[in-house]
Short mmCIF file of N, CA and C in Angstrom, two decimals:
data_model
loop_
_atom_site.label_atom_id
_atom_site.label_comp_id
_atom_site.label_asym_id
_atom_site.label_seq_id
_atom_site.Cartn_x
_atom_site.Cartn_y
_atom_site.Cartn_z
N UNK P 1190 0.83 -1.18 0.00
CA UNK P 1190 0.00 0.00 0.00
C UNK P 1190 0.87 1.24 0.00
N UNK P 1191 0.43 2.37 -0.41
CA UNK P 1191 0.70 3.52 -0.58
C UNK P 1191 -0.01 4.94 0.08
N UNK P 1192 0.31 5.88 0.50
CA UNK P 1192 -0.58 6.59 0.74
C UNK P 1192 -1.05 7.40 -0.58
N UNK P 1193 -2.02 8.06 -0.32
CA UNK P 1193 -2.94 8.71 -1.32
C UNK P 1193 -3.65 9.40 -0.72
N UNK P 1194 -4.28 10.22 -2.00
CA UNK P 1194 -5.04 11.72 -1.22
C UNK P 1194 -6.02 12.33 -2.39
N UNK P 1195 -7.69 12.30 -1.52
CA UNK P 1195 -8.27 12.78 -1.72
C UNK P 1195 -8.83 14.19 -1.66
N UNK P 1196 -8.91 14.92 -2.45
CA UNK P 1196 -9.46 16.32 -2.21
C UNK P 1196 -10.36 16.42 -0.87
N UNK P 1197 -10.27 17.42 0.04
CA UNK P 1197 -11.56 17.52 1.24
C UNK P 1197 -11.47 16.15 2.09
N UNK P 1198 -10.69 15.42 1.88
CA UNK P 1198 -10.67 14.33 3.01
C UNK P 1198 -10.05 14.43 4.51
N UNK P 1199 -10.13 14.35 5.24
CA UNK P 1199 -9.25 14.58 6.22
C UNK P 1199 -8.74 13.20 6.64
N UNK P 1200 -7.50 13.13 7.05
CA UNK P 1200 -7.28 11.99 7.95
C UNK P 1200 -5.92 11.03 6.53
N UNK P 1201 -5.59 9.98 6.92
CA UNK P 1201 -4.84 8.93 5.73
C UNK P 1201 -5.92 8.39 4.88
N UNK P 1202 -5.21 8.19 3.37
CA UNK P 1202 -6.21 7.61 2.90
C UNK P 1202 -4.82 6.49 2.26
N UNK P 1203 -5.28 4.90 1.70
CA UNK P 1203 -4.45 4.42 1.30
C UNK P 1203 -4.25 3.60 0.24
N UNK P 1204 -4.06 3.32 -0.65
CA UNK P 1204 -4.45 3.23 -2.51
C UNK P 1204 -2.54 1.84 -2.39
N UNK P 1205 -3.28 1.36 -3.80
CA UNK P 1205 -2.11 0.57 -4.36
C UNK P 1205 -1.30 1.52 -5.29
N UNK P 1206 -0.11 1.25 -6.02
CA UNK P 1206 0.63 1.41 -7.09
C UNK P 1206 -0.16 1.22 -7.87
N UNK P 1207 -1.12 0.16 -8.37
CA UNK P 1207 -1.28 -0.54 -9.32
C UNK P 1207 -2.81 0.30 -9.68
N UNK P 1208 -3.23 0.54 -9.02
CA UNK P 1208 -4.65 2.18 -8.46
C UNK P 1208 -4.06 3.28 -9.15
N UNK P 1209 -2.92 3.68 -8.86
CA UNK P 1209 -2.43 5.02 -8.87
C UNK P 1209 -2.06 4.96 -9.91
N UNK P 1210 -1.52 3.55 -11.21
CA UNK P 1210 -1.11 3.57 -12.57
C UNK P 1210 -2.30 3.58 -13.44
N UNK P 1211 -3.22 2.64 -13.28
CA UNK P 1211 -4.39 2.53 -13.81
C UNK P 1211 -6.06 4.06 -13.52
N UNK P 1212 -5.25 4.61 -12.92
CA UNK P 1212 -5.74 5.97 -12.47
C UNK P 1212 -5.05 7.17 -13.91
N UNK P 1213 -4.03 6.78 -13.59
CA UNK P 1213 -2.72 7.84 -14.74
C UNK P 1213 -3.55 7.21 -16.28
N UNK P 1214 -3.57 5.96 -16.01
CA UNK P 1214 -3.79 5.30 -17.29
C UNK P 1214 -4.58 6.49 -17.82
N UNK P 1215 -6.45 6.15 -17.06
CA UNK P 1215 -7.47 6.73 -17.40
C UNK P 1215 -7.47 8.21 -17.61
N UNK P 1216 -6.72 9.11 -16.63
CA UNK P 1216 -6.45 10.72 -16.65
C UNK P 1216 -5.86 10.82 -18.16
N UNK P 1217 -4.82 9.82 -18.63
CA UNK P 1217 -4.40 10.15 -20.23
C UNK P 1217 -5.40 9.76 -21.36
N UNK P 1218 -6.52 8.77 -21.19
CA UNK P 1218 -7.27 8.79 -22.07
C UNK P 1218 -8.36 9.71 -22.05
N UNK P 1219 -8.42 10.18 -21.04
CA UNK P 1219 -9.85 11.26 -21.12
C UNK P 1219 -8.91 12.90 -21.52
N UNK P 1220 -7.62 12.94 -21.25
CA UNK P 1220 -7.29 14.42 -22.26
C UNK P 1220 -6.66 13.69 -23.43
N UNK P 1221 -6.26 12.41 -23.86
CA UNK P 1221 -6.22 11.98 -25.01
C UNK P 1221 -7.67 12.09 -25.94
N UNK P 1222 -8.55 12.16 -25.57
CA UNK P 1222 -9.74 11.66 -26.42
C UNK P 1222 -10.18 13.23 -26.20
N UNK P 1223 -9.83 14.43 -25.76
CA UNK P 1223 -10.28 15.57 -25.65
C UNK P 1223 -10.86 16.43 -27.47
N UNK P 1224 -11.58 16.72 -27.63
CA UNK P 1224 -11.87 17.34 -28.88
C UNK P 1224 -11.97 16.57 -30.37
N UNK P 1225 -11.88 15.09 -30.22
CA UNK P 1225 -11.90 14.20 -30.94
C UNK P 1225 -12.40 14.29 -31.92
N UNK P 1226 -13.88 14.80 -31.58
CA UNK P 1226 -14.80 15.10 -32.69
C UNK P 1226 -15.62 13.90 -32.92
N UNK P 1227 -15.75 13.35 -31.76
CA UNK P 1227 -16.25 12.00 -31.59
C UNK P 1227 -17.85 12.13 -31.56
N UNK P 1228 -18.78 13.15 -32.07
CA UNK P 1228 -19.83 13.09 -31.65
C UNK P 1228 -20.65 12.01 -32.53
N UNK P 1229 -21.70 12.09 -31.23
CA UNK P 1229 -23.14 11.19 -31.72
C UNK P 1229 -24.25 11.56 -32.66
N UNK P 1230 -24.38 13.09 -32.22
CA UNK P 1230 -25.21 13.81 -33.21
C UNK P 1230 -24.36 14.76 -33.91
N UNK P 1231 -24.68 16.07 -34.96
CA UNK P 1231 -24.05 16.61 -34.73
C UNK P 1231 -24.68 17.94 -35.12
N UNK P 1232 -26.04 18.50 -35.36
CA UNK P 1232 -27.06 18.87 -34.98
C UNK P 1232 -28.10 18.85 -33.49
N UNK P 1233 -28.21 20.26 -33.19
CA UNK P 1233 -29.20 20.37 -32.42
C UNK P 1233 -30.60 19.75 -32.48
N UNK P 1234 -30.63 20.12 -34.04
CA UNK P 1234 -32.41 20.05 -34.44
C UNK P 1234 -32.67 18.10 -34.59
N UNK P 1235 -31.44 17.58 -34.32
CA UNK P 1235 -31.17 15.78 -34.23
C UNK P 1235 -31.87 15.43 -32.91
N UNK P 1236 -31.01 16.16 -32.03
CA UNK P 1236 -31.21 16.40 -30.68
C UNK P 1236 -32.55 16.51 -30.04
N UNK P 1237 -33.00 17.29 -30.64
CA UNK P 1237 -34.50 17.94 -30.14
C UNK P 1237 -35.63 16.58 -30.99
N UNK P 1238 -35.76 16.12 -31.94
CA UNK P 1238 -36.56 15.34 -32.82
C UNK P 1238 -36.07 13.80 -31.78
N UNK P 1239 -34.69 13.27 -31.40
CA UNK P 1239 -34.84 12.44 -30.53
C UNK P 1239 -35.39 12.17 -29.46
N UNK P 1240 -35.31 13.20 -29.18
CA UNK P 1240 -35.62 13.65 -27.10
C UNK P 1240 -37.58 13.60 -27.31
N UNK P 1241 -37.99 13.80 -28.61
CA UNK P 1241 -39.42 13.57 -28.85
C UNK P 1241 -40.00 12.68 -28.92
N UNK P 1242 -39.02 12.20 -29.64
CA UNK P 1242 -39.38 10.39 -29.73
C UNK P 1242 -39.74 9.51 -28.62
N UNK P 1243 -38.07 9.74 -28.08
CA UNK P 1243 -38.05 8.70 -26.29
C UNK P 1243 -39.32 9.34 -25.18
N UNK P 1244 -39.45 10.69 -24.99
CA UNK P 1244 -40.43 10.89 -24.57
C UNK P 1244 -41.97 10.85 -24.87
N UNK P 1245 -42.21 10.55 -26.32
CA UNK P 1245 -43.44 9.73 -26.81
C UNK P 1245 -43.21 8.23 -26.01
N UNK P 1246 -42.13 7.68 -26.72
CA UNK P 1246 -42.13 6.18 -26.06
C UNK P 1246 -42.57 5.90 -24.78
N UNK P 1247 -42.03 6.93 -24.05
CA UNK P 1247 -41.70 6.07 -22.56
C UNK P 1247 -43.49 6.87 -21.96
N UNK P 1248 -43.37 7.78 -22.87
CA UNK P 1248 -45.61 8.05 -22.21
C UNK P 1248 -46.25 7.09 -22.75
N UNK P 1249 -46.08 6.40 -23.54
CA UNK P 1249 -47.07 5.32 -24.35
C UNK P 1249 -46.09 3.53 -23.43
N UNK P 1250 -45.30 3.72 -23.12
CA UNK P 1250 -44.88 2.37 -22.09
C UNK P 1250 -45.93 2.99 -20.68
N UNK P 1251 -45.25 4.29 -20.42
CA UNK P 1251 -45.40 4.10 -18.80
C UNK P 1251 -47.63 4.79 -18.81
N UNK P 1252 -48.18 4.32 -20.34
CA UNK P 1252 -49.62 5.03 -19.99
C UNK P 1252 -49.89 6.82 -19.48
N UNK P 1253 -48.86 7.48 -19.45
CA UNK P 1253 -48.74 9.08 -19.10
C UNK P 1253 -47.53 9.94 -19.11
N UNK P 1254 -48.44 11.17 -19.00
CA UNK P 1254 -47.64 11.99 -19.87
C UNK P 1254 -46.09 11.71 -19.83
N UNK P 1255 -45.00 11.67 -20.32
CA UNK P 1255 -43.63 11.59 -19.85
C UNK P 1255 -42.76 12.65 -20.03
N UNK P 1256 -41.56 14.05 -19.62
CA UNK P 1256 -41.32 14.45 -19.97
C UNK P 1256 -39.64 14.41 -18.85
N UNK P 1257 -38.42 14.56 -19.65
CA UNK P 1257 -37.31 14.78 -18.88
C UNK P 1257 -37.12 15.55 -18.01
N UNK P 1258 -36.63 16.09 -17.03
CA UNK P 1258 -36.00 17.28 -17.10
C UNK P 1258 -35.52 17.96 -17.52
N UNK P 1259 -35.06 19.32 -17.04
CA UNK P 1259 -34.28 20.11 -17.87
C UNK P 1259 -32.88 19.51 -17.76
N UNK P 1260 -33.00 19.15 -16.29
CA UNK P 1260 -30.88 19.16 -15.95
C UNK P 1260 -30.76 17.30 -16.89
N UNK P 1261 -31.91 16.63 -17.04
CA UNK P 1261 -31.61 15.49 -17.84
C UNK P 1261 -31.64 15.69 -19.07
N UNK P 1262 -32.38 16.65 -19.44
CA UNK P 1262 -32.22 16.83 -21.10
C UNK P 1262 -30.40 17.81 -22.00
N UNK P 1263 -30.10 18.47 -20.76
CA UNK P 1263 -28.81 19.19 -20.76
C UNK P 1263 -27.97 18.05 -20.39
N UNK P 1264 -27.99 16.86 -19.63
CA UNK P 1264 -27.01 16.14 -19.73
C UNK P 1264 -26.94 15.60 -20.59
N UNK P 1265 -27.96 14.73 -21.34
CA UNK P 1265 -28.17 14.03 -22.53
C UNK P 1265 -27.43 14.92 -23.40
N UNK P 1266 -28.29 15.96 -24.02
CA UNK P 1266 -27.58 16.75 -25.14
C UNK P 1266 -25.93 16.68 -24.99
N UNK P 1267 -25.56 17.32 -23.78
CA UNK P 1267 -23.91 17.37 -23.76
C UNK P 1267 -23.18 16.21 -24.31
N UNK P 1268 -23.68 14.98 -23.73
CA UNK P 1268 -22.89 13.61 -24.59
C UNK P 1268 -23.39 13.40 -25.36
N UNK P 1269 -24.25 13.54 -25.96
CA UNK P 1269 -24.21 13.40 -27.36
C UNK P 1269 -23.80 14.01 -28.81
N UNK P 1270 -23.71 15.64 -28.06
CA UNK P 1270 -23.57 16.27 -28.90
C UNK P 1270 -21.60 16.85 -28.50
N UNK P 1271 -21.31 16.56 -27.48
CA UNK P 1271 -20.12 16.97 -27.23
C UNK P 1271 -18.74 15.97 -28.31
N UNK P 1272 -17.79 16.73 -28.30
CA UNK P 1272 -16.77 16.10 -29.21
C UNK P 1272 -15.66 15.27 -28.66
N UNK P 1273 -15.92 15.59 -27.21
CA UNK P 1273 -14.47 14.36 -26.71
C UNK P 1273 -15.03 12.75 -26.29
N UNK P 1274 -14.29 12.25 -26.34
CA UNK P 1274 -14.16 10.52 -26.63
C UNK P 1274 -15.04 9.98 -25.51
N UNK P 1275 -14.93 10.52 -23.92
CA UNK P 1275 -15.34 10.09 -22.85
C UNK P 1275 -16.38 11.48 -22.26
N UNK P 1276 -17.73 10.76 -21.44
CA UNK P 1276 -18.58 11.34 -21.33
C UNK P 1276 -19.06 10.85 -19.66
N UNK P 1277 -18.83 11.79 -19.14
CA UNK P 1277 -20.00 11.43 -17.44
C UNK P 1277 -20.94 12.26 -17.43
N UNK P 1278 -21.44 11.62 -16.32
CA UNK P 1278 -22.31 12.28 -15.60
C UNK P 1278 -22.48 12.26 -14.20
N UNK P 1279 -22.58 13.28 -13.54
CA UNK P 1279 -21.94 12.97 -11.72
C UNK P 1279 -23.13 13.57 -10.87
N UNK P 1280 -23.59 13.17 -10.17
CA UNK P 1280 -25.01 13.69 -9.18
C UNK P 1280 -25.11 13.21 -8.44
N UNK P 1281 -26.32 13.05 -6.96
CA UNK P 1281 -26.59 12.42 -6.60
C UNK P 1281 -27.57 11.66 -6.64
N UNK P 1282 -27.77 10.43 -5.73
CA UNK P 1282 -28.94 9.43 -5.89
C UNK P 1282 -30.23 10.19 -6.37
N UNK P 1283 -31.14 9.56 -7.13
CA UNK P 1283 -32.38 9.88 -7.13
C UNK P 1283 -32.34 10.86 -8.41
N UNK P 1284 -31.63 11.47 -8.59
CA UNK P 1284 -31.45 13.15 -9.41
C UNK P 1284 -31.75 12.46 -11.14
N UNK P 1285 -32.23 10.96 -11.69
CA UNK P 1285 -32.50 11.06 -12.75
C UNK P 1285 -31.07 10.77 -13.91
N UNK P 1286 -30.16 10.22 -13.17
CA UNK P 1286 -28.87 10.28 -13.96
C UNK P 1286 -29.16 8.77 -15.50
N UNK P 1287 -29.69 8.10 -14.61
CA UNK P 1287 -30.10 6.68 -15.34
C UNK P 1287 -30.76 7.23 -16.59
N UNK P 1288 -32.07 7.55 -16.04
CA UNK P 1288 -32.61 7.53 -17.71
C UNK P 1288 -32.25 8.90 -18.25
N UNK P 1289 -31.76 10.01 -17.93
CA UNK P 1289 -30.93 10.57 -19.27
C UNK P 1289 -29.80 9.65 -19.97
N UNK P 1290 -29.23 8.74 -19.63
CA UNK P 1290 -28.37 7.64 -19.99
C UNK P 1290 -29.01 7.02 -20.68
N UNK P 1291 -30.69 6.58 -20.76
CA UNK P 1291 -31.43 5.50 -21.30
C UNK P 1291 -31.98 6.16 -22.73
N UNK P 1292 -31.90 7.50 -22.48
CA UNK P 1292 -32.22 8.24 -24.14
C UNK P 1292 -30.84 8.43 -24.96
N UNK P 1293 -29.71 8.71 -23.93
CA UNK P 1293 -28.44 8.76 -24.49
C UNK P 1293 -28.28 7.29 -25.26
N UNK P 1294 -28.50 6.02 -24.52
CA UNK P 1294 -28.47 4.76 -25.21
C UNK P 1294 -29.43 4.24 -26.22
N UNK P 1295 -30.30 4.67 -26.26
CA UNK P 1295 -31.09 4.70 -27.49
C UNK P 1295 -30.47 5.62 -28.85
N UNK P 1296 -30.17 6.58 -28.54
CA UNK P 1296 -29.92 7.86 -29.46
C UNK P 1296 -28.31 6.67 -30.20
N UNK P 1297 -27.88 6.65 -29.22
CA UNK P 1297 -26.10 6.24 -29.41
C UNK P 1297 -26.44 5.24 -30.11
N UNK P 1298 -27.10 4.13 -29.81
CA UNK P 1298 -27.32 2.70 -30.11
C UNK P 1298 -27.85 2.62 -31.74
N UNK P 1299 -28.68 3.66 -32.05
CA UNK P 1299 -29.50 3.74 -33.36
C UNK P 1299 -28.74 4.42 -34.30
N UNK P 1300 -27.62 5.70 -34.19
CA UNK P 1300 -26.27 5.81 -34.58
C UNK P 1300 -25.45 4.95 -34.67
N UNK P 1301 -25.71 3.50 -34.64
CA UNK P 1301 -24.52 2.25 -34.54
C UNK P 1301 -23.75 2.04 -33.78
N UNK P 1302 -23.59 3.26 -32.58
CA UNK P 1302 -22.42 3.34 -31.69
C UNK P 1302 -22.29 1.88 -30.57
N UNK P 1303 -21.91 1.52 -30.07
CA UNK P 1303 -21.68 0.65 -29.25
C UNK P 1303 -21.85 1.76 -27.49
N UNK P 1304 -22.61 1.33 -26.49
CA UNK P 1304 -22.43 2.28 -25.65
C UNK P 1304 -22.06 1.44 -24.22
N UNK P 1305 -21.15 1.63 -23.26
CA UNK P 1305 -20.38 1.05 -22.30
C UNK P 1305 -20.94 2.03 -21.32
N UNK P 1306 -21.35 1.72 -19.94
CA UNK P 1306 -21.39 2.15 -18.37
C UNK P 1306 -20.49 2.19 -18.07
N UNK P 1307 -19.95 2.86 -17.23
CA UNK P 1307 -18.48 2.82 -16.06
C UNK P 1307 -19.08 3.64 -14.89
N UNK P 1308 -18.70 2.77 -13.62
CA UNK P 1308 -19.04 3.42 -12.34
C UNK P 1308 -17.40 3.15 -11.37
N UNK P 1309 -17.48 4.16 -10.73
CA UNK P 1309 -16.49 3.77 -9.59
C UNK P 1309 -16.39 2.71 -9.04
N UNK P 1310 -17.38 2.11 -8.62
CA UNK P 1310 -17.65 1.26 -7.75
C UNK P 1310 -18.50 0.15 -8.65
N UNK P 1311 -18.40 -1.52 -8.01
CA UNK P 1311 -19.56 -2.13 -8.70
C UNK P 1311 -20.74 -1.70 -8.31
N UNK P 1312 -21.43 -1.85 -7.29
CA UNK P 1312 -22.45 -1.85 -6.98
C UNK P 1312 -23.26 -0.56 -7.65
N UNK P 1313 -22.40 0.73 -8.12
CA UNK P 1313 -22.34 1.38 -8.69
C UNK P 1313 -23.15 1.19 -10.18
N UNK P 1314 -22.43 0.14 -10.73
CA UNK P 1314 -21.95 -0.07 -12.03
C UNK P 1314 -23.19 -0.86 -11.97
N UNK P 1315 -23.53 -1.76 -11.82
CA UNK P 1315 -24.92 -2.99 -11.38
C UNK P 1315 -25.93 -2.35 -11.54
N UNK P 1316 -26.24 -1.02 -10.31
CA UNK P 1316 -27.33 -0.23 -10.83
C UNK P 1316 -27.56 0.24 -11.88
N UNK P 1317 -26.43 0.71 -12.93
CA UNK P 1317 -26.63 1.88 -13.61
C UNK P 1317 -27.07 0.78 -14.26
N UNK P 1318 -26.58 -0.51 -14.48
CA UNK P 1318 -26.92 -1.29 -16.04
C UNK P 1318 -28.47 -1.72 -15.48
N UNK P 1319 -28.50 -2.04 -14.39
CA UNK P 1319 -30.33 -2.13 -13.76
C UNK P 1319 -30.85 -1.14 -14.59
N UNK P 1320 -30.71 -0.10 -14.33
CA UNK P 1320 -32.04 1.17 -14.27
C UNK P 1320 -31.90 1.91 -15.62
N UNK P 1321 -30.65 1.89 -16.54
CA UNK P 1321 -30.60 2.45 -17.75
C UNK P 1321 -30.68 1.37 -18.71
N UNK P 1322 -30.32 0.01 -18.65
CA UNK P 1322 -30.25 -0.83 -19.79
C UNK P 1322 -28.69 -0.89 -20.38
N UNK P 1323 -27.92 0.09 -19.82
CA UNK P 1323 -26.50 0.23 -20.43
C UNK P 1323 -25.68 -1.33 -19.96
N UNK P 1324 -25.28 -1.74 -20.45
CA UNK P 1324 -24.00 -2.78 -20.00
C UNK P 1324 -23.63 -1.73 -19.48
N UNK P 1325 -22.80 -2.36 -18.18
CA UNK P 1325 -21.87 -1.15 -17.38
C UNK P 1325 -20.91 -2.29 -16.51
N UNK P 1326 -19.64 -1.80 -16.50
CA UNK P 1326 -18.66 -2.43 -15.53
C UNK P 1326 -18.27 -1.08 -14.73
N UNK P 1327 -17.34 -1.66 -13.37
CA UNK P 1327 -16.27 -0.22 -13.05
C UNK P 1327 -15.42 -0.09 -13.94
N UNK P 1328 -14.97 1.55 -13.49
CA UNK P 1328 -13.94 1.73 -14.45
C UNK P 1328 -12.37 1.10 -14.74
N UNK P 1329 -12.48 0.46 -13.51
CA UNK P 1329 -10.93 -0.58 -13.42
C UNK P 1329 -11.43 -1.89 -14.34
N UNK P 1330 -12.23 -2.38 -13.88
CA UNK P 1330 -12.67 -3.49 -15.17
C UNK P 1330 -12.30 -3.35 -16.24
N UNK P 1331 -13.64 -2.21 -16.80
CA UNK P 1331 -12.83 -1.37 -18.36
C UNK P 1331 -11.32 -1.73 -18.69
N UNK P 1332 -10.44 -0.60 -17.64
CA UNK P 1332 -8.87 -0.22 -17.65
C UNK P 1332 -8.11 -1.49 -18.04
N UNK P 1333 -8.94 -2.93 -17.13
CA UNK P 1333 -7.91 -3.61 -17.12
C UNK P 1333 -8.83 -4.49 -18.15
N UNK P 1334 -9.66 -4.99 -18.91
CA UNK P 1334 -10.06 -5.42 -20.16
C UNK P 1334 -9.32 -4.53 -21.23
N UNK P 1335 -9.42 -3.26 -20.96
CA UNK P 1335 -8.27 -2.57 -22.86
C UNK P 1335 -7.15 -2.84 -22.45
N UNK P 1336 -6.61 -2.94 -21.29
CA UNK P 1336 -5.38 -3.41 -21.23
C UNK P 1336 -4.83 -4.57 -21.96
N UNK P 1337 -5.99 -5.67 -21.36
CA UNK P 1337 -5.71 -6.73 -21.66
C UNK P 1337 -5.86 -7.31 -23.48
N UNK P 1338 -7.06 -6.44 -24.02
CA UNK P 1338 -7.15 -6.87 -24.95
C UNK P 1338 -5.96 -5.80 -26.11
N UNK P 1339 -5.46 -5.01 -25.63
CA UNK P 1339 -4.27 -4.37 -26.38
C UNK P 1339 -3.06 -5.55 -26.60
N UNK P 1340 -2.58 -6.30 -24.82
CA UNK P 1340 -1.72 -6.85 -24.91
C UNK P 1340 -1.89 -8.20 -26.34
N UNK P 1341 -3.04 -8.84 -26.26
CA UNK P 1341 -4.06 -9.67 -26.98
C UNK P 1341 -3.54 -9.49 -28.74
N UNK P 1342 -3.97 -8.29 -28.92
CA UNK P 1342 -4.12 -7.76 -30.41
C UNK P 1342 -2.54 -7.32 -30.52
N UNK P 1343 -1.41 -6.91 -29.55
CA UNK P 1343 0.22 -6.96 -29.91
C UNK P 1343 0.60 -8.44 -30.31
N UNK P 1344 -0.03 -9.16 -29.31
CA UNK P 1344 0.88 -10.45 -29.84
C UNK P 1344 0.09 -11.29 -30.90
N UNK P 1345 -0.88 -11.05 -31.64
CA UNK P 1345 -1.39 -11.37 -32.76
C UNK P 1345 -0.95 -11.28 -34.26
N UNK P 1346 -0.34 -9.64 -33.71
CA UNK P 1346 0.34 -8.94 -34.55
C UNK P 1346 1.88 -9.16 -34.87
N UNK P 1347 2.50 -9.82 -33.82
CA UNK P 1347 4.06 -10.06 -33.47
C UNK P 1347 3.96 -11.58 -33.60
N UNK P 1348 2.98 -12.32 -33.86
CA UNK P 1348 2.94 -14.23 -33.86
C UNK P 1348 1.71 -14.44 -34.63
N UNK P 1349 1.21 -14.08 -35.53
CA UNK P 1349 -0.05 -14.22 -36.38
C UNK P 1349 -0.04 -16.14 -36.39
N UNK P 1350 0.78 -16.89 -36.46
CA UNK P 1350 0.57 -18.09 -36.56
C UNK P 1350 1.15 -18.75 -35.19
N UNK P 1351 0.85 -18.08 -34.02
CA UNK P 1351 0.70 -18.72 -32.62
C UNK P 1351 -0.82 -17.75 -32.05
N UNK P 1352 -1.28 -16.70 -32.89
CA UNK P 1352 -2.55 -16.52 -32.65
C UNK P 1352 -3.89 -17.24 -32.92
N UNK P 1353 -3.81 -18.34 -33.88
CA UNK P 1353 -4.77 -19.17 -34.39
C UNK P 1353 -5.52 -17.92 -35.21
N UNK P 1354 -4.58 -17.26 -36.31
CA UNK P 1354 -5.30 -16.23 -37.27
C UNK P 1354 -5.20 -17.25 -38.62
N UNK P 1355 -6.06 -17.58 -39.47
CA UNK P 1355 -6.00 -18.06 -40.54
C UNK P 1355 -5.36 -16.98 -41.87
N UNK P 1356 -4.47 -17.61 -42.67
CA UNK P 1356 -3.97 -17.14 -43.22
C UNK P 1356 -4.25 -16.82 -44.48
N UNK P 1357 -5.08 -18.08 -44.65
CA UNK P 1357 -5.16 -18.60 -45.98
C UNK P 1357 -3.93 -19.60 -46.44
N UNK P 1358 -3.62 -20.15 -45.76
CA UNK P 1358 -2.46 -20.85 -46.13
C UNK P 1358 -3.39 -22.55 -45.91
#
């Protein structure tokens, strides 16, 4: 163990090496993926004609009227319409974070995109895929699945015939 330090914490707090690399990892892919141009939509007027839709849907599932919020319809818009690679959303319990996620995954999903959960925590991560429909792991899961499947796709690339890749041969 190591010590470590949280903003506003008082007292020791105490983290691995292996926390504190896979931490660095993630801090370089979220200003790596900064301005990407990675968006989902790339129109407002996309934006607004979706958000009509899911809220028809979910009044004709749930039998009445349905309408977002504002602070859910401003989160939605932001990831979808924003240009860097990685997208949160941070609140507390109750505040509606799920189903702006559940129009975000519809919207994303019907764009072809593939869409991934990440929570700090599992239990975290469990809910969100409960209550939005998202597959969701923590974010160390994630970290250490691209890890793993990078190492995966190097030595495929460096042993194509100890990868079981057909050659055509």
């Amino acid at each position: 163990l190591v010590p470590g330090h949280i903003e506003n914490v008082a007292g020791k707090v105490w983290t691995t090496e292996a926390a504190v690399r896979a931490e660095s990892v993630l801090v370089g892919l979220v200003v790596e993926g900064k301005g990407k141009g990675n968006v989902v939509l790339n129109q407002v007027t996309d934006f607004n004609l979706a958000l009509q839709a899911f809220e028809q849907r979910m009044g004709k599932e749930s039998g009445t009227e349905w309408k977002l919020s504002d602070e859910q319809v401003r989160a939605a818009q932001n990831i979808l319409l924003h240009p860097d690679t990685y997208q949160g959303i941070q609140g507390e319990a109750g505040t509606g974070k799920t189903v702006a996620l559940a129009l975000v995954r519809d919207v994303a999903e019907q764009q072809g995109w593939i869409v991934q959960g990440m929570a700090t925590a599992a239990s975290a991560a469990a809910e969100l895929q409960e209550s939005s429909g998202l597959p969701s792991m923590t974010v160390a899961r994630f970290q250490a699945d691209r890890v793993r499947n990078i190492e995966i796709a190097e030595r495929e690339v460096e042993h194509p015939d100890d990868a079981g890749i057909d050659r055509g041969r």
